[in-house]
Coordinates of C-alpha atoms and ligand atoms in Angstrom, one line a residue:
M15 CA -63.6 -43.4 -151.6
S16 CA -63.7 -42.9 -147.8
I17 CA -60.7 -43.5 -145.6
R18 CA -61.5 -46.2 -143.1
V19 CA -60.5 -45.2 -139.5
A20 CA -60.1 -47.1 -136.3
V21 CA -59.8 -45.3 -132.9
L22 CA -57.6 -46.7 -130.1
G23 CA -58.5 -45.4 -126.7
A24 CA -62.1 -44.9 -128.0
A25 CA -63.6 -44.7 -124.5
G26 CA -61.3 -42.0 -123.3
R27 CA -61.7 -38.2 -123.2
M28 CA -59.9 -37.7 -126.5
G29 CA -60.8 -41.0 -128.1
S30 CA -64.5 -40.4 -127.8
T31 CA -64.1 -36.9 -129.2
V32 CA -62.1 -38.3 -132.1
C33 CA -64.8 -40.9 -132.8
R34 CA -67.4 -38.1 -133.1
A35 CA -65.2 -36.0 -135.3
V36 CA -64.4 -38.9 -137.6
E37 CA -68.1 -39.7 -137.9
Q38 CA -68.9 -36.1 -138.8
A39 CA -65.9 -35.6 -141.3
E40 CA -66.6 -35.9 -145.0
G41 CA -64.6 -38.8 -146.6
L42 CA -63.8 -40.6 -143.3
D43 CA -65.5 -43.8 -142.1
L44 CA -65.2 -44.9 -138.5
V45 CA -64.9 -48.7 -138.7
A46 CA -63.6 -49.7 -135.2
R47 CA -63.5 -48.4 -131.7
L48 CA -61.0 -50.2 -129.5
D49 CA -60.0 -49.6 -125.9
A50 CA -58.1 -51.4 -123.2
G51 CA -58.3 -55.2 -123.5
D52 CA -59.1 -55.2 -127.2
P53 CA -56.5 -56.9 -129.4
I54 CA -55.0 -54.7 -132.0
D55 CA -55.0 -57.0 -135.0
A56 CA -56.4 -57.1 -138.5
E57 CA -59.6 -58.8 -137.3
H58 CA -60.4 -56.1 -134.7
L59 CA -59.2 -53.2 -136.8
R60 CA -61.9 -54.3 -139.3
G61 CA -60.2 -53.1 -142.5
A62 CA -59.1 -49.7 -141.1
Q63 CA -56.5 -47.9 -143.3
V64 CA -55.6 -45.4 -140.5
A65 CA -55.5 -46.1 -136.8
V66 CA -55.7 -43.1 -134.4
D67 CA -54.1 -43.6 -131.0
F68 CA -55.2 -41.5 -128.0
T69 CA -54.4 -44.0 -125.1
V70 CA -51.8 -43.7 -122.3
P71 CA -48.0 -43.2 -122.5
D72 CA -47.3 -46.8 -121.2
V73 CA -49.1 -48.5 -124.1
T74 CA -49.0 -46.2 -127.1
E75 CA -45.7 -47.5 -128.6
A76 CA -46.9 -51.1 -128.5
N77 CA -50.2 -50.1 -130.1
V78 CA -48.4 -48.4 -133.0
H79 CA -46.2 -51.4 -133.7
A80 CA -49.3 -53.6 -133.6
A81 CA -51.3 -51.3 -135.9
I82 CA -48.3 -51.2 -138.4
D83 CA -48.2 -55.0 -138.4
A84 CA -51.9 -55.1 -139.1
G85 CA -51.4 -52.9 -142.2
C86 CA -52.5 -49.5 -140.9
D87 CA -51.0 -46.1 -141.1
V88 CA -51.1 -44.5 -137.7
V89 CA -51.9 -41.0 -136.3
V90 CA -50.7 -40.7 -132.6
G91 CA -51.7 -38.0 -130.1
T92 CA -50.7 -39.9 -127.0
T93 CA -47.7 -38.4 -125.1
G94 CA -44.6 -40.1 -123.7
W95 CA -42.5 -40.5 -126.8
D96 CA -38.8 -39.9 -126.8
E97 CA -35.9 -40.3 -129.2
E98 CA -35.5 -44.0 -128.4
S99 CA -39.2 -44.8 -129.1
Y100 CA -39.2 -42.7 -132.3
G101 CA -36.1 -44.7 -133.3
R102 CA -37.8 -48.0 -132.8
I103 CA -40.8 -46.8 -135.0
R104 CA -38.4 -45.7 -137.7
T105 CA -36.7 -49.1 -137.6
H106 CA -40.0 -50.9 -137.8
L107 CA -41.1 -48.8 -140.8
E108 CA -37.9 -49.8 -142.6
Q109 CA -38.8 -53.5 -142.4
P110 CA -39.9 -55.1 -145.7
G111 CA -43.4 -55.8 -144.4
A112 CA -43.9 -52.2 -143.2
R113 CA -42.4 -50.3 -146.2
G114 CA -44.6 -47.5 -147.4
R115 CA -46.5 -47.4 -144.1
A116 CA -46.8 -44.0 -142.4
V117 CA -46.9 -42.8 -138.8
L118 CA -47.5 -39.3 -137.6
I119 CA -47.0 -38.5 -134.0
A120 CA -47.9 -35.0 -132.6
P121 CA -47.9 -33.9 -129.0
N122 CA -50.5 -31.3 -129.8
F123 CA -53.1 -31.1 -132.7
A124 CA -54.5 -27.7 -131.7
L125 CA -53.6 -25.0 -134.2
S126 CA -52.9 -22.4 -131.5
A127 CA -50.5 -24.8 -129.7
V128 CA -48.7 -25.7 -132.9
L129 CA -48.3 -22.0 -133.7
A130 CA -47.3 -21.1 -130.2
M131 CA -44.4 -23.7 -130.3
S132 CA -43.3 -22.5 -133.7
L133 CA -43.4 -18.8 -132.7
A134 CA -41.6 -19.5 -129.4
A135 CA -38.8 -21.3 -131.3
K136 CA -38.5 -18.3 -133.6
A137 CA -38.4 -15.9 -130.7
A138 CA -36.0 -17.9 -128.5
R139 CA -32.8 -16.6 -130.0
Y140 CA -33.6 -13.0 -129.0
F141 CA -34.1 -13.5 -125.3
E142 CA -31.7 -14.3 -122.3
S143 CA -34.4 -16.1 -120.3
A144 CA -37.0 -18.7 -121.4
E145 CA -39.3 -20.8 -119.3
V146 CA -42.4 -22.9 -120.0
I147 CA -45.5 -23.1 -117.8
E148 CA -48.1 -25.7 -118.7
L149 CA -51.5 -25.9 -117.1
H150 CA -53.9 -28.9 -117.5
H151 CA -56.9 -30.7 -116.1
P152 CA -56.2 -32.8 -113.0
G153 CA -57.1 -36.0 -114.8
K154 CA -53.9 -35.9 -116.8
V155 CA -51.5 -38.8 -115.9
D156 CA -48.2 -37.4 -117.2
A157 CA -46.2 -34.3 -116.3
P158 CA -44.8 -32.3 -117.8
S159 CA -47.1 -32.3 -120.8
G160 CA -45.8 -33.7 -124.1
T161 CA -46.4 -30.2 -125.6
A162 CA -44.2 -28.6 -122.9
V163 CA -41.4 -31.2 -123.4
A164 CA -41.5 -30.5 -127.2
T165 CA -41.6 -26.7 -126.6
A166 CA -38.6 -26.8 -124.2
Q167 CA -36.6 -29.0 -126.7
R168 CA -37.3 -26.5 -129.5
L169 CA -36.4 -23.5 -127.3
A170 CA -33.2 -25.2 -126.3
A171 CA -32.3 -26.1 -129.9
A172 CA -33.0 -22.5 -131.1
R173 CA -30.9 -21.1 -128.3
S174 CA -28.0 -23.5 -129.0
E175 CA -28.1 -22.7 -132.7
A176 CA -27.9 -19.0 -131.9
G177 CA -24.9 -19.6 -129.6
L178 CA -26.8 -18.6 -126.4
G179 CA -25.5 -20.0 -123.1
P180 CA -27.5 -21.3 -120.2
V181 CA -30.4 -19.2 -118.9
P182 CA -29.4 -16.9 -116.1
D183 CA -30.4 -18.4 -112.7
A184 CA -28.7 -17.8 -109.4
T185 CA -30.7 -20.6 -107.5
Q186 CA -28.5 -22.6 -105.2
V187 CA -31.0 -23.8 -102.7
D188 CA -34.1 -25.6 -104.0
P189 CA -34.7 -28.8 -101.9
D190 CA -38.3 -29.3 -103.1
G191 CA -37.9 -28.7 -106.8
A192 CA -39.6 -25.3 -106.9
R193 CA -37.8 -24.4 -110.1
G194 CA -39.6 -27.2 -111.9
A195 CA -38.4 -29.9 -114.3
V196 CA -35.4 -29.0 -116.5
I197 CA -35.5 -30.2 -120.1
D198 CA -32.5 -29.4 -122.2
G199 CA -31.7 -26.6 -119.8
I200 CA -35.2 -25.0 -120.0
H201 CA -37.3 -24.9 -116.8
V202 CA -40.8 -26.4 -117.2
H203 CA -43.6 -25.9 -114.6
A204 CA -46.7 -28.0 -114.4
V205 CA -50.0 -26.8 -112.9
R206 CA -53.0 -29.2 -112.5
L207 CA -56.2 -27.4 -111.8
R208 CA -59.9 -28.4 -111.9
G209 CA -61.7 -26.4 -114.6
L210 CA -58.7 -26.3 -117.0
T211 CA -58.3 -28.3 -120.2
A212 CA -54.9 -27.7 -121.9
H213 CA -52.9 -24.5 -121.7
E214 CA -49.3 -23.4 -122.0
E215 CA -47.3 -20.2 -121.6
V216 CA -43.8 -19.6 -122.9
V217 CA -42.2 -16.7 -121.1
L218 CA -39.2 -15.1 -122.6
G219 CA -37.3 -12.3 -120.8
N220 CA -34.7 -9.6 -121.5
P221 CA -33.6 -6.7 -119.3
G222 CA -36.7 -4.5 -119.0
E223 CA -39.0 -6.6 -121.3
Q224 CA -40.9 -9.8 -121.5
L225 CA -42.6 -11.7 -124.3
T226 CA -45.4 -14.1 -123.4
I227 CA -46.7 -16.6 -125.9
R228 CA -49.9 -18.4 -124.7
T229 CA -52.1 -21.1 -126.1
D230 CA -55.4 -22.1 -124.6
S231 CA -57.4 -25.2 -125.5
F232 CA -60.8 -24.6 -123.8
D233 CA -62.2 -27.9 -125.0
R234 CA -61.2 -31.0 -126.9
E235 CA -62.9 -29.9 -130.0
S236 CA -59.8 -27.6 -130.5
F237 CA -57.7 -30.7 -131.4
M238 CA -60.1 -32.1 -134.0
P239 CA -59.3 -30.1 -137.1
G240 CA -55.6 -31.2 -136.7
V241 CA -56.5 -34.8 -136.0
V242 CA -58.8 -35.0 -139.1
L243 CA -56.1 -33.3 -141.2
A244 CA -53.5 -35.8 -140.1
V245 CA -55.9 -38.7 -140.8
R246 CA -56.4 -37.4 -144.3
E247 CA -52.7 -36.7 -145.0
V248 CA -50.8 -39.4 -143.2
G249 CA -51.0 -41.9 -146.0
S250 CA -49.2 -39.6 -148.4
R251 CA -46.2 -39.3 -146.0
P252 CA -44.5 -42.7 -145.7
G253 CA -42.1 -43.0 -142.8
L254 CA -42.3 -41.2 -139.4
T255 CA -43.5 -37.6 -139.2
I256 CA -43.2 -35.8 -135.9
G257 CA -45.5 -32.8 -135.2
L258 CA -48.2 -31.2 -137.2
D259 CA -46.0 -28.4 -138.5
A260 CA -45.0 -30.4 -141.6
L261 CA -48.7 -30.5 -142.7
L262 CA -49.2 -26.8 -142.1
D263 CA -46.2 -25.7 -144.0
L264 CA -44.7 -23.9 -141.0
Ligands
NAD1 N1 -51.8 -34.6 -129.2 C1 -52.8 -33.9 -128.7 O1 -53.3 -32.9 -129.3 C2 -53.4 -34.3 -127.4 C3 -54.6 -33.7 -126.9 C4 -55.1 -34.2 -125.8 C5 -54.6 -35.2 -125.1 N2 -53.5 -35.8 -125.6 C6 -52.9 -37.0 -125.0 O2 -53.7 -38.1 -125.4 C7 -53.6 -39.2 -124.4 C8 -55.0 -39.5 -123.9 O3 -55.6 -38.5 -123.2 P1 -57.1 -38.6 -122.6 O4 -57.3 -37.4 -121.8 O5 -58.0 -39.0 -123.7 O6 -56.9 -39.8 -121.6 P2 -58.0 -40.8 -121.1 O7 -57.5 -41.4 -119.8 O8 -59.3 -40.1 -121.0 O9 -58.1 -41.9 -122.2 C9 -57.2 -42.9 -122.4 C10 -58.0 -44.2 -123.0 O10 -57.1 -45.1 -123.4 C11 -57.6 -46.4 -123.0 N3 -56.5 -47.4 -123.0 C12 -55.6 -47.7 -122.0 N4 -54.8 -48.7 -122.4 C13 -55.2 -49.0 -123.7 C14 -54.8 -50.0 -124.6 N5 -53.8 -50.8 -124.3 N6 -55.4 -50.0 -125.8 C15 -56.4 -49.2 -126.1 N7 -56.9 -48.3 -125.3 C16 -56.3 -48.2 -124.0 C17 -58.2 -46.1 -121.6 O11 -59.1 -47.2 -121.2 C18 -58.9 -44.8 -121.9 O12 -60.2 -45.0 -122.4 C19 -52.7 -38.6 -123.3 O13 -51.4 -39.0 -123.5 C20 -52.8 -37.1 -123.5 O14 -51.7 -36.4 -123.1 C21 -52.9 -35.4 -126.7
LIG2 O1 -55.2 -33.3 -121.9 C1 -54.0 -33.8 -122.1 O2 -53.6 -34.8 -121.5 C2 -53.2 -33.1 -123.1 N1 -52.1 -33.7 -123.4 C3 -51.2 -33.2 -124.4 C4 -49.8 -32.9 -123.8 O3 -49.4 -33.6 -122.9 O4 -49.2 -32.1 -124.3 C5 -51.7 -32.1 -125.3 C6 -52.6 -31.2 -124.5 C7 -53.7 -31.9 -123.8

């Protein structure tokens, strides 16, 4: 039996790539392509069991609630999520009408990025300094990237668990924000450059040495094995799963 899939944001860069990947994947059946202006309800989802959301940060949470109400499990790649919005999804999934439904939200479905985040979190405890540089195409609407936010949060958590203090930084004068965004004490720098797709460097420093962990997605095909895996697996994980790590046994 095939898994029936709807794609939300189907006209976008990621959504259109996901539509092609679903059409080509064995055991998946693309039943609906929805984009801005299309209602997200049972009629328009056309019997989909899994909805895949690659839209925009402003609308993704509302889409997920609507897809749950329409009886779908949901795979989300759109960025812009935080603890509050995760909490509202968890609460929704505990309601009687939504029990057993599953939502998987991942800031990055590329294997190299998932591994880079995991390796960076492992390495973080051994270094005094840690910063994140993310580099993306100039059509991206949000900064810093969802991947960079998640990376910084994981670096900070690992440092805190290891008892490390703040990163060393003597900066006192920075009127224009040259030191970047600061997420949980980790500096994050965003580059937008024509020709790029999605890239990230985590730089970790000690006296006399540096470790650089870099991931490069050269095209959107790189995200597709992770998206297809999530579509296949989401139904067997009721509740909210954050990140692809759980599916890869990392
Ligand atoms: N998790 C990952 O691996 C991963 C990879 C790449 C991009 N992303 C994220 O995916 C999102 C989409 O990126 P993109 O480059 O495809 O953007 P995009 O602008 O090309 O596509 C977004 C699409 O969503 C549509 N849309 C807007 N409002 C909508 C609504 N209410 N309902 C349905 N569709 C709606 C737009 O019309 C557009 O077609 C971004 O948040 C991006 O950061 C995540
Ligand atoms: O192209 C984008 O936009 C991407 N967004 C995600 C993010 O913000 O981390 C993943 C990488 C590509």
